[in-house]
Amino acid sequence: MENGNKKRLNNYEKNKERIKKLKLERQAIKKKEEEGKEKYENEEKNNLNLKKYALCIGYIGSQYHGCQGQGENCETIENTLERTLLKINAIKKKKFFKNFNFCLSRSARTDQGVHALFNIFVYNVDINCTNMKNEEVHKTVNNSNDDHKTYVGKTFLYFFILI
């Protein structure tokens, strides 16, 4: 009988330890879920400042690999537009999200080397940036250190229309 009691006691102790471990694991999972909810709520608060804008853009596509974003390092119209929007804080990088291609939609896609007279890009733009004066936007965009050696043009013309 003593041998049977020892086995039961041993099993009881093992089960007690397993239950402790399970409780600790559940507590850790709950804590992570709560932290995730807080991050989501903070992100929702940040999104209250966003408003959907349609940007009407014409471009000469000779120096670009098409219109649609193809990754962070590829020179496309969409990537160039997003770098500019990041400079003026119209859109923001997210730490836990991809760092490029924020475009919600576009009216058309063009291939490499194709020009467009009127293409529409839709973005969620931070409404705080819409209060910037034209001079501020012009300085921010033109004072960049992103000078690309393959550009031949010496004059750039920008039209910013916020409705």
mmCIF file with all atom_site columns, C-alpha atoms in Angstrom:
data_model
loop_
_atom_site.group_PDB
_atom_site.id
_atom_site.type_symbol
_atom_site.label_atom_id
_atom_site.label_alt_id
_atom_site.label_comp_id
_atom_site.label_asym_id
_atom_site.label_entity_id
_atom_site.label_seq_id
_atom_site.pdbx_PDB_ins_code
_atom_site.Cartn_x
_atom_site.Cartn_y
_atom_site.Cartn_z
_atom_site.occupancy
_atom_site.B_iso_or_equiv
_atom_site.pdbx_formal_charge
_atom_site.auth_seq_id
_atom_site.auth_comp_id
_atom_site.auth_asym_id
_atom_site.auth_atom_id
_atom_site.pdbx_PDB_model_num
ATOM 1   C CA . MET A 1 1   ? 0.000  0.000  0.000   1.00 0.00 ? 1   MET A CA 1
ATOM 2   C CA . GLU A 1 2   ? 2.813  2.349  0.778   1.00 0.00 ? 2   GLU A CA 1
ATOM 3   C CA . ASN A 1 3   ? 4.114  2.102  -2.790  1.00 0.00 ? 3   ASN A CA 1
ATOM 4   C CA . GLY A 1 4   ? 0.675  3.058  -4.177  1.00 0.00 ? 4   GLY A CA 1
ATOM 5   C CA . ASN A 1 5   ? 0.416  6.034  -1.822  1.00 0.00 ? 5   ASN A CA 1
ATOM 6   C CA . LYS A 1 6   ? 3.856  7.255  -2.896  1.00 0.00 ? 6   LYS A CA 1
ATOM 7   C CA . LYS A 1 7   ? 2.831  7.080  -6.567  1.00 0.00 ? 7   LYS A CA 1
ATOM 8   C CA . ARG A 1 8   ? -0.364 9.026  -5.857  1.00 0.00 ? 8   ARG A CA 1
ATOM 9   C CA . LEU A 1 9   ? 1.524  11.640 -3.882  1.00 0.00 ? 9   LEU A CA 1
ATOM 10  C CA . ASN A 1 10  ? 4.124  11.904 -6.636  1.00 0.00 ? 10  ASN A CA 1
ATOM 11  C CA . ASN A 1 11  ? 1.413  12.302 -9.304  1.00 0.00 ? 11  ASN A CA 1
ATOM 12  C CA . TYR A 1 12  ? -0.353 14.877 -7.129  1.00 0.00 ? 12  TYR A CA 1
ATOM 13  C CA . GLU A 1 13  ? 2.857  16.948 -6.837  1.00 0.00 ? 13  GLU A CA 1
ATOM 14  C CA . LYS A 1 14  ? 3.493  16.718 -10.595 1.00 0.00 ? 14  LYS A CA 1
ATOM 15  C CA . ASN A 1 15  ? -0.058 17.830 -11.373 1.00 0.00 ? 15  ASN A CA 1
ATOM 16  C CA . LYS A 1 16  ? 0.244  20.670 -8.891  1.00 0.00 ? 16  LYS A CA 1
ATOM 17  C CA . GLU A 1 17  ? 3.396  21.894 -10.697 1.00 0.00 ? 17  GLU A CA 1
ATOM 18  C CA . ARG A 1 18  ? 1.708  21.576 -14.114 1.00 0.00 ? 18  ARG A CA 1
ATOM 19  C CA . ILE A 1 19  ? -1.261 23.600 -12.900 1.00 0.00 ? 19  ILE A CA 1
ATOM 20  C CA . LYS A 1 20  ? 1.086  26.320 -11.593 1.00 0.00 ? 20  LYS A CA 1
ATOM 21  C CA . LYS A 1 21  ? 2.859  26.487 -14.966 1.00 0.00 ? 21  LYS A CA 1
ATOM 22  C CA . LEU A 1 22  ? -0.445 26.651 -16.848 1.00 0.00 ? 22  LEU A CA 1
ATOM 23  C CA . LYS A 1 23  ? -1.682 29.479 -14.620 1.00 0.00 ? 23  LYS A CA 1
ATOM 24  C CA . LEU A 1 24  ? 1.534  31.435 -15.210 1.00 0.00 ? 24  LEU A CA 1
ATOM 25  C CA . GLU A 1 25  ? 1.276  30.874 -18.975 1.00 0.00 ? 25  GLU A CA 1
ATOM 26  C CA . ARG A 1 26  ? -2.355 32.040 -18.987 1.00 0.00 ? 26  ARG A CA 1
ATOM 27  C CA . GLN A 1 27  ? -1.434 35.152 -17.002 1.00 0.00 ? 27  GLN A CA 1
ATOM 28  C CA . ALA A 1 28  ? 1.352  35.946 -19.476 1.00 0.00 ? 28  ALA A CA 1
ATOM 29  C CA . ILE A 1 29  ? -1.043 35.495 -22.423 1.00 0.00 ? 29  ILE A CA 1
ATOM 30  C CA . LYS A 1 30  ? -3.642 37.757 -20.770 1.00 0.00 ? 30  LYS A CA 1
ATOM 31  C CA . LYS A 1 31  ? -0.992 40.404 -20.150 1.00 0.00 ? 31  LYS A CA 1
ATOM 32  C CA . LYS A 1 32  ? 0.113  40.314 -23.805 1.00 0.00 ? 32  LYS A CA 1
ATOM 33  C CA . GLU A 1 33  ? -3.499 40.568 -24.965 1.00 0.00 ? 33  GLU A CA 1
ATOM 34  C CA . GLU A 1 34  ? -4.081 43.598 -22.734 1.00 0.00 ? 34  GLU A CA 1
ATOM 35  C CA . GLU A 1 35  ? -0.908 45.261 -24.052 1.00 0.00 ? 35  GLU A CA 1
ATOM 36  C CA . GLY A 1 36  ? -2.067 44.544 -27.605 1.00 0.00 ? 36  GLY A CA 1
ATOM 37  C CA . LYS A 1 37  ? -5.448 46.138 -26.860 1.00 0.00 ? 37  LYS A CA 1
ATOM 38  C CA . GLU A 1 38  ? -3.705 49.236 -25.481 1.00 0.00 ? 38  GLU A CA 1
ATOM 39  C CA . LYS A 1 39  ? -1.546 49.505 -28.615 1.00 0.00 ? 39  LYS A CA 1
ATOM 40  C CA . TYR A 1 40  ? -4.634 49.113 -30.788 1.00 0.00 ? 40  TYR A CA 1
ATOM 41  C CA . GLU A 1 41  ? -6.515 51.785 -28.801 1.00 0.00 ? 41  GLU A CA 1
ATOM 42  C CA . ASN A 1 42  ? -3.544 54.168 -29.069 1.00 0.00 ? 42  ASN A CA 1
ATOM 43  C CA . GLU A 1 43  ? -3.382 53.520 -32.812 1.00 0.00 ? 43  GLU A CA 1
ATOM 44  C CA . GLU A 1 44  ? -7.119 54.224 -33.099 1.00 0.00 ? 44  GLU A CA 1
ATOM 45  C CA . LYS A 1 45  ? -6.623 57.549 -31.277 1.00 0.00 ? 45  LYS A CA 1
ATOM 46  C CA . ASN A 1 46  ? -3.819 58.459 -33.688 1.00 0.00 ? 46  ASN A CA 1
ATOM 47  C CA . ASN A 1 47  ? -6.046 57.612 -36.648 1.00 0.00 ? 47  ASN A CA 1
ATOM 48  C CA . LEU A 1 48  ? -8.605 60.213 -35.553 1.00 0.00 ? 48  LEU A CA 1
ATOM 49  C CA . ASN A 1 49  ? -6.328 62.877 -37.076 1.00 0.00 ? 49  ASN A CA 1
ATOM 50  C CA . LEU A 1 50  ? -6.355 61.144 -40.455 1.00 0.00 ? 50  LEU A CA 1
ATOM 51  C CA . LYS A 1 51  ? -8.578 62.179 -43.318 1.00 0.00 ? 51  LYS A CA 1
ATOM 52  C CA . LYS A 1 52  ? -8.819 60.606 -46.762 1.00 0.00 ? 52  LYS A CA 1
ATOM 53  C CA . TYR A 1 53  ? -7.407 62.811 -49.551 1.00 0.00 ? 53  TYR A CA 1
ATOM 54  C CA . ALA A 1 54  ? -7.219 62.278 -53.284 1.00 0.00 ? 54  ALA A CA 1
ATOM 55  C CA . LEU A 1 55  ? -3.976 63.623 -54.755 1.00 0.00 ? 55  LEU A CA 1
ATOM 56  C CA . CYS A 1 56  ? -4.231 64.458 -58.468 1.00 0.00 ? 56  CYS A CA 1
ATOM 57  C CA . ILE A 1 57  ? -0.788 64.106 -60.027 1.00 0.00 ? 57  ILE A CA 1
ATOM 58  C CA . GLY A 1 58  ? 0.728  64.306 -63.481 1.00 0.00 ? 58  GLY A CA 1
ATOM 59  C CA . TYR A 1 59  ? 4.242  63.028 -64.120 1.00 0.00 ? 59  TYR A CA 1
ATOM 60  C CA . ILE A 1 60  ? 6.875  62.184 -66.685 1.00 0.00 ? 60  ILE A CA 1
ATOM 61  C CA . GLY A 1 61  ? 7.693  58.550 -66.016 1.00 0.00 ? 61  GLY A CA 1
ATOM 62  C CA . SER A 1 62  ? 10.971 58.263 -67.954 1.00 0.00 ? 62  SER A CA 1
ATOM 63  C CA . GLN A 1 63  ? 13.130 57.835 -64.843 1.00 0.00 ? 63  GLN A CA 1
ATOM 64  C CA . TYR A 1 64  ? 10.702 55.574 -62.970 1.00 0.00 ? 64  TYR A CA 1
ATOM 65  C CA . HIS A 1 65  ? 9.968  51.841 -62.840 1.00 0.00 ? 65  HIS A CA 1
ATOM 66  C CA . GLY A 1 66  ? 6.232  52.365 -63.172 1.00 0.00 ? 66  GLY A CA 1
ATOM 67  C CA . CYS A 1 67  ? 3.599  53.871 -60.964 1.00 0.00 ? 67  CYS A CA 1
ATOM 68  C CA . GLN A 1 68  ? 2.763  51.239 -58.354 1.00 0.00 ? 68  GLN A CA 1
ATOM 69  C CA . GLY A 1 69  ? 5.042  50.854 -55.326 1.00 0.00 ? 69  GLY A CA 1
ATOM 70  C CA . GLN A 1 70  ? 7.333  47.830 -55.662 1.00 0.00 ? 70  GLN A CA 1
ATOM 71  C CA . GLY A 1 71  ? 9.247  47.930 -52.424 1.00 0.00 ? 71  GLY A CA 1
ATOM 72  C CA . GLU A 1 72  ? 11.149 50.493 -50.446 1.00 0.00 ? 72  GLU A CA 1
ATOM 73  C CA . ASN A 1 73  ? 14.227 50.717 -52.687 1.00 0.00 ? 73  ASN A CA 1
ATOM 74  C CA . CYS A 1 74  ? 12.538 50.747 -56.093 1.00 0.00 ? 74  CYS A CA 1
ATOM 75  C CA . GLU A 1 75  ? 12.154 54.137 -57.816 1.00 0.00 ? 75  GLU A CA 1
ATOM 76  C CA . THR A 1 76  ? 8.433  54.358 -58.602 1.00 0.00 ? 76  THR A CA 1
ATOM 77  C CA . ILE A 1 77  ? 5.971  57.254 -58.693 1.00 0.00 ? 77  ILE A CA 1
ATOM 78  C CA . GLU A 1 78  ? 4.134  55.940 -55.635 1.00 0.00 ? 78  GLU A CA 1
ATOM 79  C CA . ASN A 1 79  ? 7.339  55.512 -53.586 1.00 0.00 ? 79  ASN A CA 1
ATOM 80  C CA . THR A 1 80  ? 8.557  58.999 -54.522 1.00 0.00 ? 80  THR A CA 1
ATOM 81  C CA . LEU A 1 81  ? 5.193  60.473 -53.580 1.00 0.00 ? 81  LEU A CA 1
ATOM 82  C CA . GLU A 1 82  ? 5.232  58.638 -50.247 1.00 0.00 ? 82  GLU A CA 1
ATOM 83  C CA . ARG A 1 83  ? 8.760  59.818 -49.414 1.00 0.00 ? 83  ARG A CA 1
ATOM 84  C CA . THR A 1 84  ? 7.570  63.383 -50.037 1.00 0.00 ? 84  THR A CA 1
ATOM 85  C CA . LEU A 1 85  ? 4.456  62.882 -47.890 1.00 0.00 ? 85  LEU A CA 1
ATOM 86  C CA . LEU A 1 86  ? 6.669  61.466 -45.110 1.00 0.00 ? 86  LEU A CA 1
ATOM 87  C CA . LYS A 1 87  ? 8.918  64.555 -45.279 1.00 0.00 ? 87  LYS A CA 1
ATOM 88  C CA . ILE A 1 88  ? 6.005  66.918 -44.676 1.00 0.00 ? 88  ILE A CA 1
ATOM 89  C CA . ASN A 1 89  ? 4.554  64.584 -41.996 1.00 0.00 ? 89  ASN A CA 1
ATOM 90  C CA . ALA A 1 90  ? 1.372  63.972 -43.976 1.00 0.00 ? 90  ALA A CA 1
ATOM 91  C CA . ILE A 1 91  ? 1.774  60.230 -43.438 1.00 0.00 ? 91  ILE A CA 1
ATOM 92  C CA . LYS A 1 92  ? 3.726  58.488 -40.701 1.00 0.00 ? 92  LYS A CA 1
ATOM 93  C CA . LYS A 1 93  ? 5.745  55.299 -40.557 1.00 0.00 ? 93  LYS A CA 1
ATOM 94  C CA . LYS A 1 94  ? 4.396  52.656 -38.243 1.00 0.00 ? 94  LYS A CA 1
ATOM 95  C CA . LYS A 1 95  ? 6.826  50.636 -36.156 1.00 0.00 ? 95  LYS A CA 1
ATOM 96  C CA . PHE A 1 96  ? 4.941  47.369 -36.424 1.00 0.00 ? 96  PHE A CA 1
ATOM 97  C CA . PHE A 1 97  ? 3.755  47.862 -40.005 1.00 0.00 ? 97  PHE A CA 1
ATOM 98  C CA . LYS A 1 98  ? 5.461  47.984 -43.381 1.00 0.00 ? 98  LYS A CA 1
ATOM 99  C CA . ASN A 1 99  ? 7.472  51.160 -44.011 1.00 0.00 ? 99  ASN A CA 1
ATOM 100 C CA . PHE A 1 100 ? 6.359  51.806 -47.564 1.00 0.00 ? 100 PHE A CA 1
ATOM 101 C CA . ASN A 1 101 ? 3.356  51.750 -49.912 1.00 0.00 ? 101 ASN A CA 1
ATOM 102 C CA . PHE A 1 102 ? 0.706  53.491 -47.815 1.00 0.00 ? 102 PHE A CA 1
ATOM 103 C CA . CYS A 1 103 ? -1.467 54.200 -50.877 1.00 0.00 ? 103 CYS A CA 1
ATOM 104 C CA . LEU A 1 104 ? -5.078 53.138 -50.404 1.00 0.00 ? 104 LEU A CA 1
ATOM 105 C CA . SER A 1 105 ? -5.891 53.228 -54.112 1.00 0.00 ? 105 SER A CA 1
ATOM 106 C CA . ARG A 1 106 ? -4.950 54.849 -57.424 1.00 0.00 ? 106 ARG A CA 1
ATOM 107 C CA . SER A 1 107 ? -6.973 55.575 -60.537 1.00 0.00 ? 107 SER A CA 1
ATOM 108 C CA . ALA A 1 108 ? -4.523 53.840 -62.889 1.00 0.00 ? 108 ALA A CA 1
ATOM 109 C CA . ARG A 1 109 ? -1.164 52.108 -63.002 1.00 0.00 ? 109 ARG A CA 1
ATOM 110 C CA . THR A 1 110 ? 1.502  52.902 -65.545 1.00 0.00 ? 110 THR A CA 1
ATOM 111 C CA . ASP A 1 111 ? 4.413  50.802 -66.737 1.00 0.00 ? 111 ASP A CA 1
ATOM 112 C CA . GLN A 1 112 ? 8.072  51.755 -66.717 1.00 0.00 ? 112 GLN A CA 1
ATOM 113 C CA . GLY A 1 113 ? 8.748  54.931 -68.696 1.00 0.00 ? 113 GLY A CA 1
ATOM 114 C CA . VAL A 1 114 ? 5.061  55.805 -69.201 1.00 0.00 ? 114 VAL A CA 1
ATOM 115 C CA . HIS A 1 115 ? 3.845  59.366 -68.513 1.00 0.00 ? 115 HIS A CA 1
ATOM 116 C CA . ALA A 1 116 ? 0.532  60.448 -67.010 1.00 0.00 ? 116 ALA A CA 1
ATOM 117 C CA . LEU A 1 117 ? -1.288 63.751 -67.197 1.00 0.00 ? 117 LEU A CA 1
ATOM 118 C CA . PHE A 1 118 ? -3.837 63.122 -64.443 1.00 0.00 ? 118 PHE A CA 1
ATOM 119 C CA . ASN A 1 119 ? -3.498 60.179 -62.066 1.00 0.00 ? 119 ASN A CA 1
ATOM 120 C CA . ILE A 1 120 ? -5.295 60.103 -58.722 1.00 0.00 ? 120 ILE A CA 1
ATOM 121 C CA . PHE A 1 121 ? -3.764 58.596 -55.568 1.00 0.00 ? 121 PHE A CA 1
ATOM 122 C CA . VAL A 1 122 ? -5.809 58.214 -52.377 1.00 0.00 ? 122 VAL A CA 1
ATOM 123 C CA . TYR A 1 123 ? -4.090 58.457 -48.982 1.00 0.00 ? 123 TYR A CA 1
ATOM 124 C CA . ASN A 1 124 ? -5.114 58.822 -45.342 1.00 0.00 ? 124 ASN A CA 1
ATOM 125 C CA . VAL A 1 125 ? -3.394 62.128 -44.603 1.00 0.00 ? 125 VAL A CA 1
ATOM 126 C CA . ASP A 1 126 ? -2.741 63.647 -41.178 1.00 0.00 ? 126 ASP A CA 1
ATOM 127 C CA . ILE A 1 127 ? -4.976 66.734 -41.052 1.00 0.00 ? 127 ILE A CA 1
ATOM 128 C CA . ASN A 1 128 ? -2.393 68.631 -38.996 1.00 0.00 ? 128 ASN A CA 1
ATOM 129 C CA . CYS A 1 129 ? -0.184 68.881 -42.095 1.00 0.00 ? 129 CYS A CA 1
ATOM 130 C CA . THR A 1 130 ? -2.954 70.623 -44.078 1.00 0.00 ? 130 THR A CA 1
ATOM 131 C CA . ASN A 1 131 ? -2.386 73.760 -42.010 1.00 0.00 ? 131 ASN A CA 1
ATOM 132 C CA . MET A 1 132 ? 1.126  74.147 -43.436 1.00 0.00 ? 132 MET A CA 1
ATOM 133 C CA . LYS A 1 133 ? 1.696  77.194 -45.583 1.00 0.00 ? 133 LYS A CA 1
ATOM 134 C CA . ASN A 1 134 ? 2.821  76.724 -49.185 1.00 0.00 ? 134 ASN A CA 1
ATOM 135 C CA . GLU A 1 135 ? 6.258  78.166 -48.342 1.00 0.00 ? 135 GLU A CA 1
ATOM 136 C CA . GLU A 1 136 ? 6.751  75.556 -45.587 1.00 0.00 ? 136 GLU A CA 1
ATOM 137 C CA . VAL A 1 137 ? 5.822  72.690 -47.911 1.00 0.00 ? 137 VAL A CA 1
ATOM 138 C CA . HIS A 1 138 ? 8.088  74.063 -50.645 1.00 0.00 ? 138 HIS A CA 1
ATOM 139 C CA . LYS A 1 139 ? 11.047 74.385 -48.218 1.00 0.00 ? 139 LYS A CA 1
ATOM 140 C CA . THR A 1 140 ? 10.494 70.927 -46.749 1.00 0.00 ? 140 THR A CA 1
ATOM 141 C CA . VAL A 1 141 ? 10.308 69.226 -50.133 1.00 0.00 ? 141 VAL A CA 1
ATOM 142 C CA . ASN A 1 142 ? 13.163 71.139 -51.762 1.00 0.00 ? 142 ASN A CA 1
ATOM 143 C CA . ASN A 1 143 ? 15.566 71.016 -48.795 1.00 0.00 ? 143 ASN A CA 1
ATOM 144 C CA . SER A 1 144 ? 15.794 67.259 -48.887 1.00 0.00 ? 144 SER A CA 1
ATOM 145 C CA . ASN A 1 145 ? 19.101 65.430 -49.032 1.00 0.00 ? 145 ASN A CA 1
ATOM 146 C CA . ASP A 1 146 ? 17.655 62.746 -51.308 1.00 0.00 ? 146 ASP A CA 1
ATOM 147 C CA . ASP A 1 147 ? 19.283 64.128 -54.459 1.00 0.00 ? 147 ASP A CA 1
ATOM 148 C CA . HIS A 1 148 ? 19.264 61.248 -56.897 1.00 0.00 ? 148 HIS A CA 1
ATOM 149 C CA . LYS A 1 149 ? 22.207 61.219 -59.315 1.00 0.00 ? 149 LYS A CA 1
ATOM 150 C CA . THR A 1 150 ? 20.215 59.838 -62.249 1.00 0.00 ? 150 THR A CA 1
ATOM 151 C CA . TYR A 1 151 ? 17.893 62.838 -62.530 1.00 0.00 ? 151 TYR A CA 1
ATOM 152 C CA . VAL A 1 152 ? 18.764 65.080 -65.453 1.00 0.00 ? 152 VAL A CA 1
ATOM 153 C CA . GLY A 1 153 ? 16.196 67.824 -64.757 1.00 0.00 ? 153 GLY A CA 1
ATOM 154 C CA . LYS A 1 154 ? 17.327 71.063 -63.144 1.00 0.00 ? 154 LYS A CA 1
ATOM 155 C CA . THR A 1 155 ? 13.898 72.629 -62.647 1.00 0.00 ? 155 THR A CA 1
ATOM 156 C CA . PHE A 1 156 ? 11.040 71.150 -60.686 1.00 0.00 ? 156 PHE A CA 1
ATOM 157 C CA . LEU A 1 157 ? 7.488  72.421 -60.654 1.00 0.00 ? 157 LEU A CA 1
ATOM 158 C CA . TYR A 1 158 ? 5.139  71.470 -57.828 1.00 0.00 ? 158 TYR A CA 1
ATOM 159 C CA . PHE A 1 159 ? 1.409  72.071 -57.562 1.00 0.00 ? 159 PHE A CA 1
ATOM 160 C CA . PHE A 1 160 ? -0.144 71.489 -54.150 1.00 0.00 ? 160 PHE A CA 1
ATOM 161 C CA . ILE A 1 161 ? -3.910 71.722 -54.031 1.00 0.00 ? 161 ILE A CA 1
ATOM 162 C CA . LEU A 1 162 ? -5.631 70.985 -50.724 1.00 0.00 ? 162 LEU A CA 1
ATOM 163 C CA . ILE A 1 163 ? -9.398 71.024 -50.905 1.00 0.00 ? 163 ILE A CA 1
#
